[in-house]
Backbone as JSON, one array per atom type, in Angstrom:
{
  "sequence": "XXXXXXXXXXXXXXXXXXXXXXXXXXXXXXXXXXXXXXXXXXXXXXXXXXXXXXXXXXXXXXXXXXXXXXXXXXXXXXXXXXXXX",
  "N": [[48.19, 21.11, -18.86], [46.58, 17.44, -19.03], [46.56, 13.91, -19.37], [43.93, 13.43, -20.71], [43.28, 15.9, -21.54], [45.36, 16.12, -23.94], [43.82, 13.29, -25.1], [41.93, 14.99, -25.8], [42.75, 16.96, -27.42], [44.17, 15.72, -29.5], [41.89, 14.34, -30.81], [40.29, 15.69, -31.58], [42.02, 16.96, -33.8], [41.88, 15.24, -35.04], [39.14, 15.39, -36.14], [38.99, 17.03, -37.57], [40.67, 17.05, -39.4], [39.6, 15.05, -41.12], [37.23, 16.46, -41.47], [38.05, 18.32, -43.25], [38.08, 16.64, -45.26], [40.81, 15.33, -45.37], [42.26, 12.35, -45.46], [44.12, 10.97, -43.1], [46.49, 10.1, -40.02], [46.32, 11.99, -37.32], [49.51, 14.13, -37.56], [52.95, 14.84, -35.71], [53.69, 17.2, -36.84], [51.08, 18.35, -37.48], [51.13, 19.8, -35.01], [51.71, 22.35, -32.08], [54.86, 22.95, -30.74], [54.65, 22.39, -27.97], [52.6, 20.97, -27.72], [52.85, 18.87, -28.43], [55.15, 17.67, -26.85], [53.89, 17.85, -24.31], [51.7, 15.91, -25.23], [53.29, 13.59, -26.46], [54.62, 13.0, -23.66], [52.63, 12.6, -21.71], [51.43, 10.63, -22.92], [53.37, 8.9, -24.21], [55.37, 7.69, -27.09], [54.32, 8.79, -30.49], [53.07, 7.06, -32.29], [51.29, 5.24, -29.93], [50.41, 6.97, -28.55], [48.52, 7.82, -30.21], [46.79, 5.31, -30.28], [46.47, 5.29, -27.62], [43.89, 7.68, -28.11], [42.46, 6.3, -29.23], [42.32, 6.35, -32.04], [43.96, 5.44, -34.1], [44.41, 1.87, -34.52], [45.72, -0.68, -32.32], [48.43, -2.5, -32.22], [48.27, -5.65, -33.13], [50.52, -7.73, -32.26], [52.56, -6.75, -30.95], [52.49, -6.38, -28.51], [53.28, -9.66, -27.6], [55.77, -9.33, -29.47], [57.2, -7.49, -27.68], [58.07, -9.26, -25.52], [58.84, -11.89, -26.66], [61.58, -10.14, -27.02], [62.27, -9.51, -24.58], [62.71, -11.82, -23.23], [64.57, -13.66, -24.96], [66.65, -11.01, -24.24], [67.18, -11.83, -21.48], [67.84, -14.23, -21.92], [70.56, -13.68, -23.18], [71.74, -12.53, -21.26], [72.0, -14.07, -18.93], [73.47, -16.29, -20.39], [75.85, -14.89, -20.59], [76.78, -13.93, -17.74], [76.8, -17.24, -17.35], [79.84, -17.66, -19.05], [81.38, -15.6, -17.82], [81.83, -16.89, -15.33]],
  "CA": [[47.66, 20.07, -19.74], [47.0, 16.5, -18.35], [46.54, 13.15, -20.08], [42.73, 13.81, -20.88], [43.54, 17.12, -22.59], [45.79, 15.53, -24.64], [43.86, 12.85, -25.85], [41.17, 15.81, -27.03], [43.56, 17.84, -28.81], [44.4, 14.3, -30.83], [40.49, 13.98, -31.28], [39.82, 17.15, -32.58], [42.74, 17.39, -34.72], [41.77, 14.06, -36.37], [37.88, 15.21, -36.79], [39.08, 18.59, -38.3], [41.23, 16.98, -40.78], [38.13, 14.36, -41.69], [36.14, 17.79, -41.77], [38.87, 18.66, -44.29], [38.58, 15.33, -46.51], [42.26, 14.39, -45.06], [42.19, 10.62, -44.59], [45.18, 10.26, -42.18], [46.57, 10.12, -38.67], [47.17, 13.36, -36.92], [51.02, 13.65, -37.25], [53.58, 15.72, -35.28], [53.8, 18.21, -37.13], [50.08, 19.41, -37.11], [50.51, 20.72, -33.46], [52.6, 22.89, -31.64], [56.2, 22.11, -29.69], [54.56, 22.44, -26.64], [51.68, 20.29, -27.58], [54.28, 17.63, -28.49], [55.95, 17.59, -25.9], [52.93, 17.34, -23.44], [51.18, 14.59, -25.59], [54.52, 12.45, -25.69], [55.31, 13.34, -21.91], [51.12, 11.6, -21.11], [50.72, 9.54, -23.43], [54.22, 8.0, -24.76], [55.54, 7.6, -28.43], [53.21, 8.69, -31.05], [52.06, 5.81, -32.39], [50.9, 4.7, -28.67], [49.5, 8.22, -28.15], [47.34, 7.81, -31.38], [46.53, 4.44, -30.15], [45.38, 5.68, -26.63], [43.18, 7.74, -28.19], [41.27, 6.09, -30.1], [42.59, 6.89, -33.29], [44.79, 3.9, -34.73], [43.78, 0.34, -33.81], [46.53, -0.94, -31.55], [48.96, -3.29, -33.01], [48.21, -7.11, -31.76], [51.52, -8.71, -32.19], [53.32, -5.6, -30.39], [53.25, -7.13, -26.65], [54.16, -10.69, -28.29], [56.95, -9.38, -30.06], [58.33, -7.35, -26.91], [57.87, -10.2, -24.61], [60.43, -12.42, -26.83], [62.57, -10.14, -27.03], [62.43, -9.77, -23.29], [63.34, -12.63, -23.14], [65.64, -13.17, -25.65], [67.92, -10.51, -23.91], [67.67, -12.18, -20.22], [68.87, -15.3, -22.11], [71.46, -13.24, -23.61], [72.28, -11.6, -19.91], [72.35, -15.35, -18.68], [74.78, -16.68, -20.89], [76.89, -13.94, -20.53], [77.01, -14.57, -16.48], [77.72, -18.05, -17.33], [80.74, -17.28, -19.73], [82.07, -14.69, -17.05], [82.54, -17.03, -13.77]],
  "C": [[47.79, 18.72, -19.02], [47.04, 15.42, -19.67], [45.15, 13.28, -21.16], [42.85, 15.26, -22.66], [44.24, 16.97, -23.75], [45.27, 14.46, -25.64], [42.93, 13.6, -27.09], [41.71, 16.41, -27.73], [43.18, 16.39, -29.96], [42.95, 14.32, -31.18], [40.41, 14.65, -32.24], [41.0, 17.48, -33.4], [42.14, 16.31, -35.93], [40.15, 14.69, -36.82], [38.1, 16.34, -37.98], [39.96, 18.29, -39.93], [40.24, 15.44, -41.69], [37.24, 15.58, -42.4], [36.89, 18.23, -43.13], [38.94, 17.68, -45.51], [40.28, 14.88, -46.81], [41.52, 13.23, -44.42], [43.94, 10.39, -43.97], [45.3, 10.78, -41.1], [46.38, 11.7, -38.55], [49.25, 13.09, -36.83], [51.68, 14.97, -36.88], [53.37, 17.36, -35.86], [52.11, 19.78, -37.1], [49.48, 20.2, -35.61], [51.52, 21.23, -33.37], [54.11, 22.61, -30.83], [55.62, 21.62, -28.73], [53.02, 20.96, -26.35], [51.96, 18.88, -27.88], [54.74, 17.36, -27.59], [54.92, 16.85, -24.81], [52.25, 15.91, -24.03], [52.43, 13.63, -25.59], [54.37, 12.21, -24.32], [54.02, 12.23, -21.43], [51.12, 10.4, -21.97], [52.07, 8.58, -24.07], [54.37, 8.2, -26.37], [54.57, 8.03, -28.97], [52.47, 8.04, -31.48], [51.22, 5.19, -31.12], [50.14, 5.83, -28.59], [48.36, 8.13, -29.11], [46.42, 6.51, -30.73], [45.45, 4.57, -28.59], [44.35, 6.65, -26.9], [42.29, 7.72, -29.14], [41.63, 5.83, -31.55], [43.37, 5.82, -34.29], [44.47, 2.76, -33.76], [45.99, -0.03, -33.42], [47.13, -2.46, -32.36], [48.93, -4.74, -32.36], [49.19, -7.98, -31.28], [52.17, -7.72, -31.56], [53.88, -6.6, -29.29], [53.51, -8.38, -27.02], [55.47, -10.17, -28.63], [58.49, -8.63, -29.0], [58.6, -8.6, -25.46], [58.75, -11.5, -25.11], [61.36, -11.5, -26.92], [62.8, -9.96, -26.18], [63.41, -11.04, -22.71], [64.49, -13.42, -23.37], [67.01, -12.46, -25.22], [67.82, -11.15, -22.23], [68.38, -13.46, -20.44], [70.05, -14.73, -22.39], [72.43, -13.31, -22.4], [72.99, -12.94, -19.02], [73.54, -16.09, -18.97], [76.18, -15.67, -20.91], [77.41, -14.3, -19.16], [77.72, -16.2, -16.68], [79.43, -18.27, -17.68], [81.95, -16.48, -18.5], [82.89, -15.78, -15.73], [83.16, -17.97, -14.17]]
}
């Protein structure tokens, strides 16, 4: 299985449960261990995996919100160094 293959499973799980008159994501549970495992392993968290394909709109404040706290902890890391010498 690569990344590709992965994001068609996610496709076709979401059209099949449309085909079904389910309105929601695909979630863990409607696949197999192994198909878990591989979609995590390519594509990252589930929410991000849904997100690469296609399937949930990508959250806009996400990379904002890890980018202070990036920051946030190198100030942390900073003041800590100062404190120390």
């Amino acid at each position: 299985m690569n990344k590709e293959d992965c994001i068609t499973i996610l496709c076709e799980k979401k059209k099949e449960l449309e085909k079904n008159g389910v309105s929601r994501f695909p979630a863990r549970s409607d696949f197999t261990n192994e198909e878990i495992v591989a979609i995590k392993a390519f594509l990252g968290p589930w929410p991000r995996a849904l997100e690469a394909a296609g399937i949930k709109d990508a959250d806009p404040t996400r990379e904002e919100e890890k980018k202070q706290k990036r920051i946030e902890l190198k100030r942390k890391k900073t003041e800590l160094k100062k404190t120390i010498k």
